[in-house]
């Protein structure tokens, strides 16, 4: 007996977080869903691996939109509503920013006081006196934008309604984070830098980062703090996969989809690499539009010139280069005292970031995460789990050949280890038990992400989430095809991908409802 049915309501291509989120939302509404995943595990990049008996996190630094159980934020609430149970652990601080050229070394924390003021406002004021009121004003603006984005995530409003009821979002949507900070707030430049370290996470400096994205990140992280699963990101992936199966979703691993079959402008099925053809009414695609329109649609005559122009014009977001270390001493003996540290060993400049992002090496903008401070039980006693990450563009590895790849990877990893060793005043090389290195090539190979991109398309001023919401319907070039990964509306990060899956499911459910209504006429 064949393990695939002849027909499904929806085929989801890719069993990463977005795909499973989409499948969960659809199945909870009674849809018959099949997930086809090319890897042998769920979760995509949200996974872990074992070296010498020690589990190591592959990608996740922290999750946004979780919040405490007594006042959950969006993603925790959404997963709870679907029956996905994860043991969340709160990260101790928001971040520490170290930027020696600007004379900045500050640690910031999430939370609000009983009077509604923000903890971060007191911490900034302690370093730059007289700034408390302005920081509170900034954080309240971020909170208003955050709440509007969450509302618009669930509702489609006219421009007039948005102007009337979501004024903060409407007033700031057309401006970059740098423009809003400079024009609306009387803060020292160094204080603005201290309040802007999260741009390193999204790989888009303040001059080109939409204020909408900046505001959402700041409010989200500083409202409820950030979290990690006790069992690494793999716990989240497995929990979602298990709940999918409980809701009747069929998940098949080691099944790569080669073709999306289209007839008369609408999807009608998929074909796998082993030759199985599966009929369906709708497809949710993790592969990027570049790949889908370029080689997956069959026949290619169904792909319009507009669709090709759309995908080719979209600027790819960043990939990652990470050095994952197991060290033979506890953090304090290595002069490590924080969970999350953003650092920049050169001038804190937009132009400098983009110059470095195109190159294999010479990176100054780093994120260091010490797992011990969030999840001490996940690290063997007397050891330290430390990751060093930077976010270059995928093309940074274009000139690296198969013959030079291993040596290049070692050289770049060594440079990052040297940089962090210098900052800590400890030679980390002397304490390495295990080391793994992730590159754009690793991501492309193991996850199948287009060119090793981890963040979809760049969220910049000419391609922001607000603009994507406006173009959402217009960009449906093939009927029944939904996008379901970081290249979709919301973009960056694991929480955002879970939301992207929810958005894809809503689109498909709306199409189903429309088809039902038209069929009843």
Short mmCIF file of C-alpha atoms in Angstrom, two decimals:
data_model
loop_
_atom_site.label_atom_id
_atom_site.label_comp_id
_atom_site.label_asym_id
_atom_site.label_seq_id
_atom_site.Cartn_x
_atom_site.Cartn_y
_atom_site.Cartn_z
CA UNK A 1 0.00 0.00 0.00
CA UNK A 2 1.32 3.46 -0.91
CA UNK A 3 2.24 5.68 2.03
CA UNK A 4 0.83 8.75 0.26
CA UNK A 5 -2.84 9.42 -0.42
CA UNK A 6 -4.00 10.27 -3.92
CA UNK A 7 -5.17 13.72 -2.82
CA UNK A 8 -4.71 16.22 0.03
CA UNK A 9 -6.24 19.60 0.69
CA UNK A 10 -2.78 21.10 1.24
CA UNK A 11 0.80 19.98 0.67
CA UNK A 12 3.36 21.85 2.76
CA UNK A 13 6.84 21.80 1.26
CA UNK A 14 9.28 21.90 4.17
CA UNK A 15 8.90 20.79 7.77
CA UNK A 16 10.67 23.73 9.40
CA UNK A 17 8.94 26.02 11.91
CA UNK A 18 6.90 27.95 9.34
CA UNK A 19 5.72 24.79 7.57
CA UNK A 20 4.69 23.08 10.79
CA UNK A 21 2.98 26.24 12.04
CA UNK A 22 1.03 26.43 8.78
CA UNK A 23 0.08 22.75 9.01
CA UNK A 24 -1.02 23.10 12.64
CA UNK A 25 -3.27 26.06 11.85
CA UNK A 26 -4.78 24.27 8.85
CA UNK A 27 -5.29 20.95 10.62
CA UNK A 28 -6.92 22.68 13.59
CA UNK A 29 -9.56 23.86 11.09
CA UNK A 30 -10.08 20.37 9.65
CA UNK A 31 -7.86 20.51 6.57
CA UNK A 32 -6.16 17.35 5.30
CA UNK A 33 -2.44 18.26 5.26
CA UNK A 34 0.75 16.54 4.09
CA UNK A 35 4.22 17.86 5.00
CA UNK A 36 7.09 16.74 2.77
CA UNK A 37 10.49 17.41 4.35
CA UNK A 38 13.80 16.80 2.57
CA UNK A 39 15.74 16.27 5.81
CA UNK A 40 15.35 13.36 8.26
CA UNK A 41 14.33 15.66 11.13
CA UNK A 42 11.79 18.45 11.60
CA UNK A 43 12.66 22.08 12.29
CA UNK A 44 15.09 23.06 9.55
CA UNK A 45 17.72 25.27 11.15
CA UNK A 46 15.87 25.03 14.50
CA UNK A 47 17.76 21.97 15.64
CA UNK A 48 20.72 20.76 17.68
CA UNK A 49 23.51 18.21 17.34
CA UNK A 50 25.68 16.10 19.64
CA UNK A 51 29.46 16.16 19.88
CA UNK A 52 31.21 13.76 22.25
CA UNK A 53 27.99 13.20 24.16
CA UNK A 54 27.21 16.90 24.57
CA UNK A 55 24.21 18.51 22.88
CA UNK A 56 24.92 21.83 21.17
CA UNK A 57 22.43 24.38 19.84
CA UNK A 58 22.70 24.81 16.08
CA UNK A 59 21.10 28.20 15.61
CA UNK A 60 18.77 29.68 18.23
CA UNK A 61 20.07 32.53 20.37
CA UNK A 62 16.75 33.55 21.86
CA UNK A 63 13.04 33.58 21.01
CA UNK A 64 10.96 36.73 20.92
CA UNK A 65 7.18 37.00 21.44
CA UNK A 66 7.15 34.39 24.22
CA UNK A 67 6.72 36.27 27.49
CA UNK A 68 6.03 34.75 30.93
CA UNK A 69 3.31 32.12 31.31
CA UNK A 70 1.13 34.45 33.40
CA UNK A 71 1.14 37.14 30.67
CA UNK A 72 2.10 35.36 27.42
CA UNK A 73 3.10 37.23 24.31
CA UNK A 74 1.95 36.39 20.81
CA UNK A 75 3.95 33.25 19.95
CA UNK A 76 3.59 31.53 23.34
CA UNK A 77 -0.14 32.25 23.23
CA UNK A 78 -0.42 30.94 19.67
CA UNK A 79 1.50 27.72 20.38
CA UNK A 80 -0.46 27.15 23.58
CA UNK A 81 -3.73 27.55 21.67
CA UNK A 82 -2.60 24.81 19.28
CA UNK A 83 -1.55 22.48 22.08
CA UNK A 84 2.21 22.80 21.49
CA UNK A 85 3.89 22.51 24.88
CA UNK A 86 7.42 23.84 25.32
CA UNK A 87 9.40 24.33 28.54
CA UNK A 88 10.54 27.93 28.15
CA UNK A 89 13.46 29.43 30.09
CA UNK A 90 13.89 33.18 30.39
CA UNK A 91 17.14 34.79 29.30
CA UNK A 92 18.58 36.92 32.15
CA UNK A 93 19.25 40.20 30.33
CA UNK A 94 18.19 41.86 27.11
CA UNK A 95 21.80 42.29 26.02
CA UNK A 96 25.15 43.80 26.77
CA UNK A 97 26.62 46.08 24.11
CA UNK A 98 30.39 46.53 23.88
CA UNK A 99 31.59 49.15 21.38
CA UNK A 100 35.05 50.37 22.48
CA UNK A 101 35.46 52.94 19.68
CA UNK A 102 32.36 54.76 20.98
CA UNK A 103 33.24 54.13 24.63
CA UNK A 104 30.11 52.01 25.20
CA UNK A 105 29.87 49.04 27.56
CA UNK A 106 26.35 48.71 28.93
CA UNK A 107 24.01 45.93 30.06
CA UNK A 108 20.26 46.40 29.55
CA UNK A 109 17.28 44.50 30.94
CA UNK A 110 13.64 43.94 30.02
CA UNK A 111 10.65 44.87 32.12
CA UNK A 112 8.38 47.67 33.25
CA UNK A 113 7.88 49.06 36.74
CA UNK A 114 4.54 49.36 38.55
CA UNK A 115 4.18 52.97 37.42
CA UNK A 116 4.54 51.89 33.76
CA UNK A 117 8.08 53.22 33.30
CA UNK A 118 10.66 51.03 31.58
CA UNK A 119 13.66 49.48 33.36
CA UNK A 120 15.83 50.28 30.34
CA UNK A 121 15.07 53.98 30.79
CA UNK A 122 16.67 53.94 34.24
CA UNK A 123 19.67 51.99 32.93
CA UNK A 124 20.29 54.41 30.08
CA UNK A 125 19.78 57.39 32.41
CA UNK A 126 22.38 56.00 34.82
CA UNK A 127 25.02 56.30 32.06
CA UNK A 128 23.64 59.36 30.25
CA UNK A 129 21.86 61.44 32.92
CA UNK A 130 18.75 63.32 31.92
CA UNK A 131 17.63 60.80 29.28
CA UNK A 132 15.01 58.87 31.30
CA UNK A 133 11.96 60.74 29.99
CA UNK A 134 13.09 60.49 26.38
CA UNK A 135 13.78 56.74 26.62
CA UNK A 136 10.38 56.14 28.22
CA UNK A 137 8.80 58.16 25.41
CA UNK A 138 10.67 56.07 22.80
CA UNK A 139 9.66 52.79 24.41
CA UNK A 140 6.01 53.84 24.61
CA UNK A 141 6.10 54.70 20.90
CA UNK A 142 7.61 51.28 20.20
CA UNK A 143 4.87 49.65 22.28
CA UNK A 144 2.12 51.43 20.31
CA UNK A 145 3.64 50.35 16.99
CA UNK A 146 4.06 46.81 18.32
CA UNK A 147 0.41 46.55 19.31
CA UNK A 148 -0.70 47.93 15.93
CA UNK A 149 1.44 45.40 14.04
CA UNK A 150 -0.04 42.56 16.09
CA UNK A 151 -3.55 43.84 15.33
CA UNK A 152 -2.85 44.16 11.60
CA UNK A 153 -1.39 40.67 11.66
CA UNK A 154 -4.95 39.44 12.28
CA UNK A 155 -7.00 42.09 10.47
CA UNK A 156 -6.95 43.89 7.14
CA UNK A 157 -7.83 47.56 7.51
CA UNK A 158 -8.30 50.40 5.06
CA UNK A 159 -5.69 53.15 5.03
CA UNK A 160 -8.19 55.52 6.65
CA UNK A 161 -8.92 53.08 9.48
CA UNK A 162 -5.19 52.59 10.01
CA UNK A 163 -4.65 56.34 10.22
CA UNK A 164 -7.53 56.78 12.66
CA UNK A 165 -6.82 53.91 15.02
CA UNK A 166 -3.11 53.17 14.60
CA UNK A 167 -1.59 56.64 14.49
CA UNK A 168 1.87 55.73 15.79
CA UNK A 169 2.30 53.11 13.09
CA UNK A 170 0.91 55.36 10.35
CA UNK A 171 3.15 58.29 11.33
CA UNK A 172 6.37 56.28 11.50
CA UNK A 173 5.89 53.60 8.82
CA UNK A 174 7.64 55.61 6.11
CA UNK A 175 10.77 56.32 8.12
CA UNK A 176 13.92 54.44 9.03
CA UNK A 177 14.83 53.74 12.63
CA UNK A 178 17.67 56.24 12.36
CA UNK A 179 15.35 58.98 11.09
CA UNK A 180 12.83 58.54 13.90
CA UNK A 181 15.53 58.41 16.59
CA UNK A 182 17.26 61.50 15.22
CA UNK A 183 14.19 63.63 14.56
CA UNK A 184 11.94 62.73 17.46
CA UNK A 185 14.18 62.10 20.45
CA UNK A 186 16.77 64.26 22.21
CA UNK A 187 19.27 61.59 23.06
CA UNK A 188 23.08 61.46 22.85
CA UNK A 189 24.34 59.49 19.87
CA UNK A 190 25.92 56.94 22.21
CA UNK A 191 22.57 56.39 23.96
CA UNK A 192 20.91 55.81 20.59
CA UNK A 193 23.58 53.24 19.78
CA UNK A 194 23.02 51.53 23.12
CA UNK A 195 19.30 51.34 22.34
CA UNK A 196 19.90 49.92 18.87
CA UNK A 197 21.99 46.79 19.28
CA UNK A 198 19.21 44.51 18.00
CA UNK A 199 19.90 45.64 14.45
CA UNK A 200 22.87 43.27 14.56
CA UNK A 201 20.34 40.44 14.96
CA UNK A 202 18.39 41.42 11.85
CA UNK A 203 21.40 42.34 9.72
CA UNK A 204 20.01 45.71 8.70
CA UNK A 205 21.63 48.89 10.11
CA UNK A 206 19.47 51.73 11.44
CA UNK A 207 19.73 53.92 8.33
CA UNK A 208 17.97 51.29 6.22
CA UNK A 209 16.01 49.44 8.93
CA UNK A 210 12.31 50.43 8.91
CA UNK A 211 11.28 51.93 12.23
CA UNK A 212 8.35 49.49 12.22
CA UNK A 213 10.79 46.57 12.55
CA UNK A 214 12.94 48.37 15.12
CA UNK A 215 9.89 49.29 17.22
CA UNK A 216 8.48 45.76 17.14
CA UNK A 217 11.80 44.25 18.24
CA UNK A 218 12.34 46.76 21.04
CA UNK A 219 8.82 46.48 22.47
CA UNK A 220 8.74 42.71 22.14
CA UNK A 221 12.12 42.02 23.73
CA UNK A 222 11.83 44.69 26.43
CA UNK A 223 8.21 43.93 27.37
CA UNK A 224 8.47 40.28 28.28
CA UNK A 225 12.11 39.43 27.85
CA UNK A 226 13.39 36.67 25.61
CA UNK A 227 13.33 32.90 26.09
CA UNK A 228 14.92 29.63 24.99
CA UNK A 229 13.47 26.10 25.15
CA UNK A 230 14.97 23.96 27.90
CA UNK A 231 15.62 21.22 25.34
CA UNK A 232 17.22 23.53 22.76
CA UNK A 233 15.40 24.62 19.60
CA UNK A 234 15.07 20.90 18.76
CA UNK A 235 12.56 20.63 21.62
CA UNK A 236 10.39 23.24 19.91
CA UNK A 237 10.67 21.49 16.55
CA UNK A 238 9.82 18.05 17.97
CA UNK A 239 6.93 19.44 20.01
CA UNK A 240 5.44 21.04 16.90
CA UNK A 241 5.95 17.86 14.84
CA UNK A 242 4.33 15.68 17.50
CA UNK A 243 1.34 18.00 17.74
CA UNK A 244 1.03 17.98 13.94
CA UNK A 245 0.70 14.20 14.01
CA UNK A 246 -1.81 14.34 16.86
CA UNK A 247 -3.97 16.66 14.73
CA UNK A 248 -3.81 14.27 11.78
CA UNK A 249 -1.08 15.94 9.72
CA UNK A 250 0.96 13.41 7.75
CA UNK A 251 4.70 14.17 7.88
CA UNK A 252 7.07 12.36 5.54
CA UNK A 253 10.82 12.86 5.94
CA UNK A 254 13.58 12.38 3.36
CA UNK A 255 11.05 13.42 0.71
CA UNK A 256 12.29 16.30 -1.42
CA UNK A 257 9.78 18.04 -3.68
CA UNK A 258 11.19 18.68 -7.14
CA UNK A 259 8.15 20.10 -8.93
CA UNK A 260 5.00 22.04 -8.13
CA UNK A 261 2.41 21.06 -10.70
CA UNK A 262 0.24 23.85 -12.10
CA UNK A 263 -2.76 23.73 -14.39
CA UNK A 264 -4.57 26.80 -15.77
CA UNK A 265 -2.85 29.15 -13.35
CA UNK A 266 -3.57 27.13 -10.19
CA UNK A 267 -1.53 24.51 -8.32
CA UNK A 268 -2.82 20.96 -8.67
CA UNK A 269 -0.11 18.87 -7.04
CA UNK A 270 3.58 18.17 -6.46
CA UNK A 271 6.15 15.64 -7.63
CA UNK A 272 8.85 14.32 -5.31
CA UNK A 273 12.44 13.45 -6.18
CA UNK A 274 11.54 9.75 -6.05
CA UNK A 275 8.82 10.31 -8.63
CA UNK A 276 5.66 10.29 -6.50
CA UNK A 277 2.95 12.63 -7.77
CA UNK A 278 0.56 13.94 -5.14
CA UNK A 279 -2.63 15.76 -6.01
CA UNK A 280 -3.66 18.73 -3.87
CA UNK A 281 -5.66 21.95 -3.97
CA UNK A 282 -3.09 24.20 -2.30
CA UNK A 283 0.66 24.31 -1.69
CA UNK A 284 2.57 26.13 1.05
CA UNK A 285 6.19 26.54 -0.06
CA UNK A 286 9.30 26.90 2.07
CA UNK A 287 11.54 27.10 -1.04
CA UNK A 288 12.16 30.71 -2.05
CA UNK A 289 10.23 32.26 -4.96
CA UNK A 290 13.57 32.45 -6.81
CA UNK A 291 13.76 28.65 -6.76
CA UNK A 292 10.06 27.98 -7.24
CA UNK A 293 9.61 30.26 -10.23
CA UNK A 294 13.04 29.42 -11.61
CA UNK A 295 12.85 25.63 -11.71
CA UNK A 296 10.07 24.07 -9.63
CA UNK A 297 6.90 25.15 -11.42
CA UNK A 298 5.83 22.65 -14.08
CA UNK A 299 5.17 23.63 -16.78
CA UNK A 300 7.38 26.73 -16.76
CA UNK A 301 4.94 28.40 -19.16
CA UNK A 302 2.71 28.96 -16.11
CA UNK A 303 5.28 31.38 -14.65
CA UNK A 304 4.61 34.95 -15.72
CA UNK A 305 7.33 37.46 -16.52
CA UNK A 306 6.04 39.54 -13.62
CA UNK A 307 6.61 36.65 -11.20
CA UNK A 308 10.18 36.20 -12.41
CA UNK A 309 10.86 39.93 -12.13
CA UNK A 310 9.40 39.96 -8.62
CA UNK A 311 11.62 37.17 -7.30
CA UNK A 312 14.77 38.39 -9.04
CA UNK A 313 14.30 41.94 -7.75
CA UNK A 314 13.97 40.95 -4.10
CA UNK A 315 17.24 41.54 -2.19
CA UNK A 316 18.39 38.53 -0.21
CA UNK A 317 18.84 38.97 3.50
CA UNK A 318 21.84 37.81 5.48
CA UNK A 319 23.21 34.34 6.08
CA UNK A 320 25.27 33.40 9.12
CA UNK A 321 28.78 32.44 10.15
CA UNK A 322 28.86 30.86 13.62
CA UNK A 323 31.57 29.33 15.76
CA UNK A 324 30.09 26.99 18.38
CA UNK A 325 32.42 26.18 21.26
CA UNK A 326 32.51 23.80 24.22
CA UNK A 327 35.12 25.13 26.66
CA UNK A 328 36.75 23.37 29.62
CA UNK A 329 36.14 26.04 32.30
CA UNK A 330 32.99 27.65 33.75
CA UNK A 331 32.06 31.08 32.29
CA UNK A 332 33.30 33.22 35.18
CA UNK A 333 36.81 31.78 34.90
CA UNK A 334 36.80 32.78 31.23
CA UNK A 335 35.66 36.31 32.15
CA UNK A 336 32.23 35.65 30.63
CA UNK A 337 29.40 37.19 32.67
CA UNK A 338 26.49 37.64 30.26
CA UNK A 339 24.17 35.49 28.22
CA UNK A 340 24.05 37.80 25.19
CA UNK A 341 26.76 40.25 24.13
CA UNK A 342 26.72 42.39 21.01
CA UNK A 343 30.12 43.79 20.14
CA UNK A 344 31.75 45.95 17.53
CA UNK A 345 35.51 46.34 17.41
CA UNK A 346 35.47 49.17 14.90
CA UNK A 347 33.39 52.27 14.17
CA UNK A 348 29.66 51.66 14.55
CA UNK A 349 28.85 52.62 10.96
CA UNK A 350 26.23 51.44 8.46
CA UNK A 351 28.64 51.70 5.52
CA UNK A 352 31.25 49.63 7.33
CA UNK A 353 28.73 46.87 8.06
CA UNK A 354 27.69 46.56 4.41
CA UNK A 355 31.30 46.56 3.22
CA UNK A 356 32.10 43.69 5.58
CA UNK A 357 28.87 41.79 4.87
CA UNK A 358 29.97 41.20 1.26
CA UNK A 359 33.35 39.78 2.28
CA UNK A 360 34.55 36.44 3.64
CA UNK A 361 36.05 37.76 6.85
CA UNK A 362 37.05 40.99 8.54
CA UNK A 363 33.74 41.09 10.42
CA UNK A 364 33.44 43.46 13.37
CA UNK A 365 29.75 43.09 14.31
CA UNK A 366 29.44 39.99 16.50
CA UNK A 367 26.91 38.31 18.78
CA UNK A 368 28.25 36.11 21.57
CA UNK A 369 25.84 33.86 23.47
CA UNK A 370 26.73 31.85 26.57
CA UNK A 371 24.08 29.18 27.09
CA UNK A 372 25.11 28.59 30.71
CA UNK A 373 23.28 31.71 31.92
CA UNK A 374 19.91 30.70 30.44
CA UNK A 375 20.06 26.92 30.68
CA UNK A 376 22.84 25.80 33.06
CA UNK A 377 21.59 22.19 33.15
CA UNK A 378 22.25 21.89 29.39
CA UNK A 379 25.99 22.35 29.89
CA UNK A 380 28.24 19.77 31.62
CA UNK A 381 29.47 20.95 35.01
CA UNK A 382 32.65 22.99 34.80
CA UNK A 383 32.22 23.76 31.10
CA UNK A 384 31.02 26.68 29.00
CA UNK A 385 28.85 26.61 25.88
CA UNK A 386 29.66 29.70 23.82
CA UNK A 387 28.65 30.72 20.32
CA UNK A 388 30.15 33.54 18.25
CA UNK A 389 27.98 34.65 15.35
CA UNK A 390 28.11 37.23 12.60
CA UNK A 391 25.68 37.78 9.72
CA UNK A 392 27.33 38.22 6.32
CA UNK A 393 25.39 38.23 3.08
CA UNK A 394 25.17 34.93 1.18
CA UNK A 395 27.47 36.25 -1.57
CA UNK A 396 30.30 36.58 0.97
CA UNK A 397 31.21 32.98 0.09
CA UNK A 398 30.79 33.28 -3.69
CA UNK A 399 34.53 33.24 -4.32
CA UNK A 400 35.23 30.36 -1.93
CA UNK A 401 35.81 27.17 -3.93
CA UNK A 402 35.49 23.54 -2.88
CA UNK A 403 39.29 23.37 -2.69
CA UNK A 404 39.61 26.42 -0.41
CA UNK A 405 36.44 26.00 1.67
CA UNK A 406 37.86 24.03 4.62
CA UNK A 407 40.89 26.27 5.02
CA UNK A 408 38.79 29.43 4.65
CA UNK A 409 36.33 28.22 7.27
CA UNK A 410 39.13 27.46 9.74
CA UNK A 411 40.81 30.81 9.12
CA UNK A 412 37.60 32.81 9.60
CA UNK A 413 36.64 30.86 12.72
CA UNK A 414 40.09 31.45 14.14
CA UNK A 415 39.79 35.18 13.53
CA UNK A 416 36.48 35.36 15.46
CA UNK A 417 37.93 33.31 18.32
CA UNK A 418 40.91 35.69 18.45
CA UNK A 419 38.63 38.74 18.50
CA UNK A 420 36.55 37.47 21.39
CA UNK A 421 39.64 36.20 23.25
CA UNK A 422 41.11 39.70 23.08
CA UNK A 423 37.91 41.25 24.44
CA UNK A 424 37.73 38.74 27.30
CA UNK A 425 41.43 38.79 28.08
CA UNK A 426 41.50 34.97 27.89
CA UNK A 427 42.97 32.78 25.17
CA UNK A 428 39.92 30.70 24.30
CA UNK A 429 41.96 28.38 22.06
CA UNK A 430 43.62 26.94 25.16
CA UNK A 431 40.23 25.81 26.51
CA UNK A 432 38.44 24.34 23.50
CA UNK A 433 37.03 20.83 23.94
CA UNK A 434 34.85 20.85 20.83
CA UNK A 435 34.24 23.32 18.02
CA UNK A 436 31.79 23.42 15.12
CA UNK A 437 31.59 26.07 12.43
CA UNK A 438 28.50 27.03 10.45
CA UNK A 439 28.77 28.96 7.19
CA UNK A 440 26.39 30.07 4.42
CA UNK A 441 27.47 26.88 2.62
CA UNK A 442 26.50 24.76 5.67
CA UNK A 443 23.03 26.32 5.70
CA UNK A 444 22.53 25.80 1.97
CA UNK A 445 23.73 22.19 2.20
CA UNK A 446 21.92 20.95 5.29
CA UNK A 447 18.75 23.05 5.24
CA UNK A 448 18.41 23.70 1.52
CA UNK A 449 17.85 27.42 2.05
CA UNK A 450 18.41 29.46 -1.12
CA UNK A 451 22.11 30.44 -1.28
CA UNK A 452 22.35 29.77 2.46
CA UNK A 453 20.12 32.71 3.31
CA UNK A 454 18.59 32.49 6.80
CA UNK A 455 16.54 35.70 6.92
CA UNK A 456 14.57 35.70 3.69
CA UNK A 457 14.49 39.00 1.85
CA UNK A 458 15.91 42.15 3.38
CA UNK A 459 13.51 44.25 5.43
CA UNK A 460 14.74 47.65 4.36
CA UNK A 461 13.02 50.95 3.61
CA UNK A 462 12.03 50.04 0.04
CA UNK A 463 10.88 46.54 1.04
CA UNK A 464 9.40 46.78 4.52
CA UNK A 465 6.77 44.64 6.19
CA UNK A 466 4.23 47.45 5.67
CA UNK A 467 4.91 47.49 1.92
CA UNK A 468 4.69 43.70 1.79
CA UNK A 469 1.30 43.80 3.49
CA UNK A 470 0.11 46.26 0.83
CA UNK A 471 1.37 43.96 -1.95
CA UNK A 472 0.25 40.67 -0.40
CA UNK A 473 -2.63 39.97 -2.77
CA UNK A 474 -0.93 41.42 -5.83
CA UNK A 475 2.04 39.09 -5.41
CA UNK A 476 -0.06 35.91 -5.72
CA UNK A 477 1.13 35.03 -9.22
CA UNK A 478 -0.08 31.41 -9.12
CA UNK A 479 -3.40 30.44 -7.61
CA UNK A 480 -3.29 28.29 -4.49
CA UNK A 481 0.43 28.87 -3.87
CA UNK A 482 1.30 30.35 -0.47
CA UNK A 483 4.76 31.25 0.79
CA UNK A 484 5.72 29.71 4.07
CA UNK A 485 9.19 30.61 5.38
CA UNK A 486 11.39 33.61 6.18
CA UNK A 487 10.97 35.02 2.66
CA UNK A 488 7.33 35.77 3.43
CA UNK A 489 5.80 38.97 4.85
CA UNK A 490 7.23 39.03 8.37
CA UNK A 491 10.71 37.64 7.69
CA UNK A 492 13.53 37.34 10.17
CA UNK A 493 13.90 34.78 12.93
CA UNK A 494 12.24 31.72 14.41
CA UNK A 495 9.31 33.45 16.08
CA UNK A 496 8.66 35.37 12.88
CA UNK A 497 8.71 32.13 10.90
CA UNK A 498 6.09 30.62 13.19
CA UNK A 499 4.01 33.72 12.48
CA UNK A 500 4.70 33.37 8.75
CA UNK A 501 3.23 29.88 8.90
CA UNK A 502 0.13 31.25 10.60
CA UNK A 503 -0.21 33.91 7.88
CA UNK A 504 0.16 31.30 5.12
CA UNK A 505 -2.51 29.13 6.73
CA UNK A 506 -4.90 32.08 7.00
CA UNK A 507 -4.42 32.84 3.29
CA UNK A 508 -5.14 29.23 2.35
CA UNK A 509 -8.19 29.06 4.62
CA UNK A 510 -9.49 32.27 3.03
CA UNK A 511 -9.00 30.73 -0.45
CA UNK A 512 -10.79 27.58 0.69
CA UNK A 513 -13.67 29.62 2.02
CA UNK A 514 -13.91 31.63 -1.20
CA UNK A 515 -13.85 28.45 -3.30
CA UNK A 516 -16.59 26.96 -1.12
CA UNK A 517 -18.77 30.04 -1.44
CA UNK A 518 -18.29 30.19 -5.20
CA UNK A 519 -19.05 26.47 -5.47
CA UNK A 520 -22.30 26.93 -3.55
CA UNK A 521 -23.60 29.55 -5.97
#
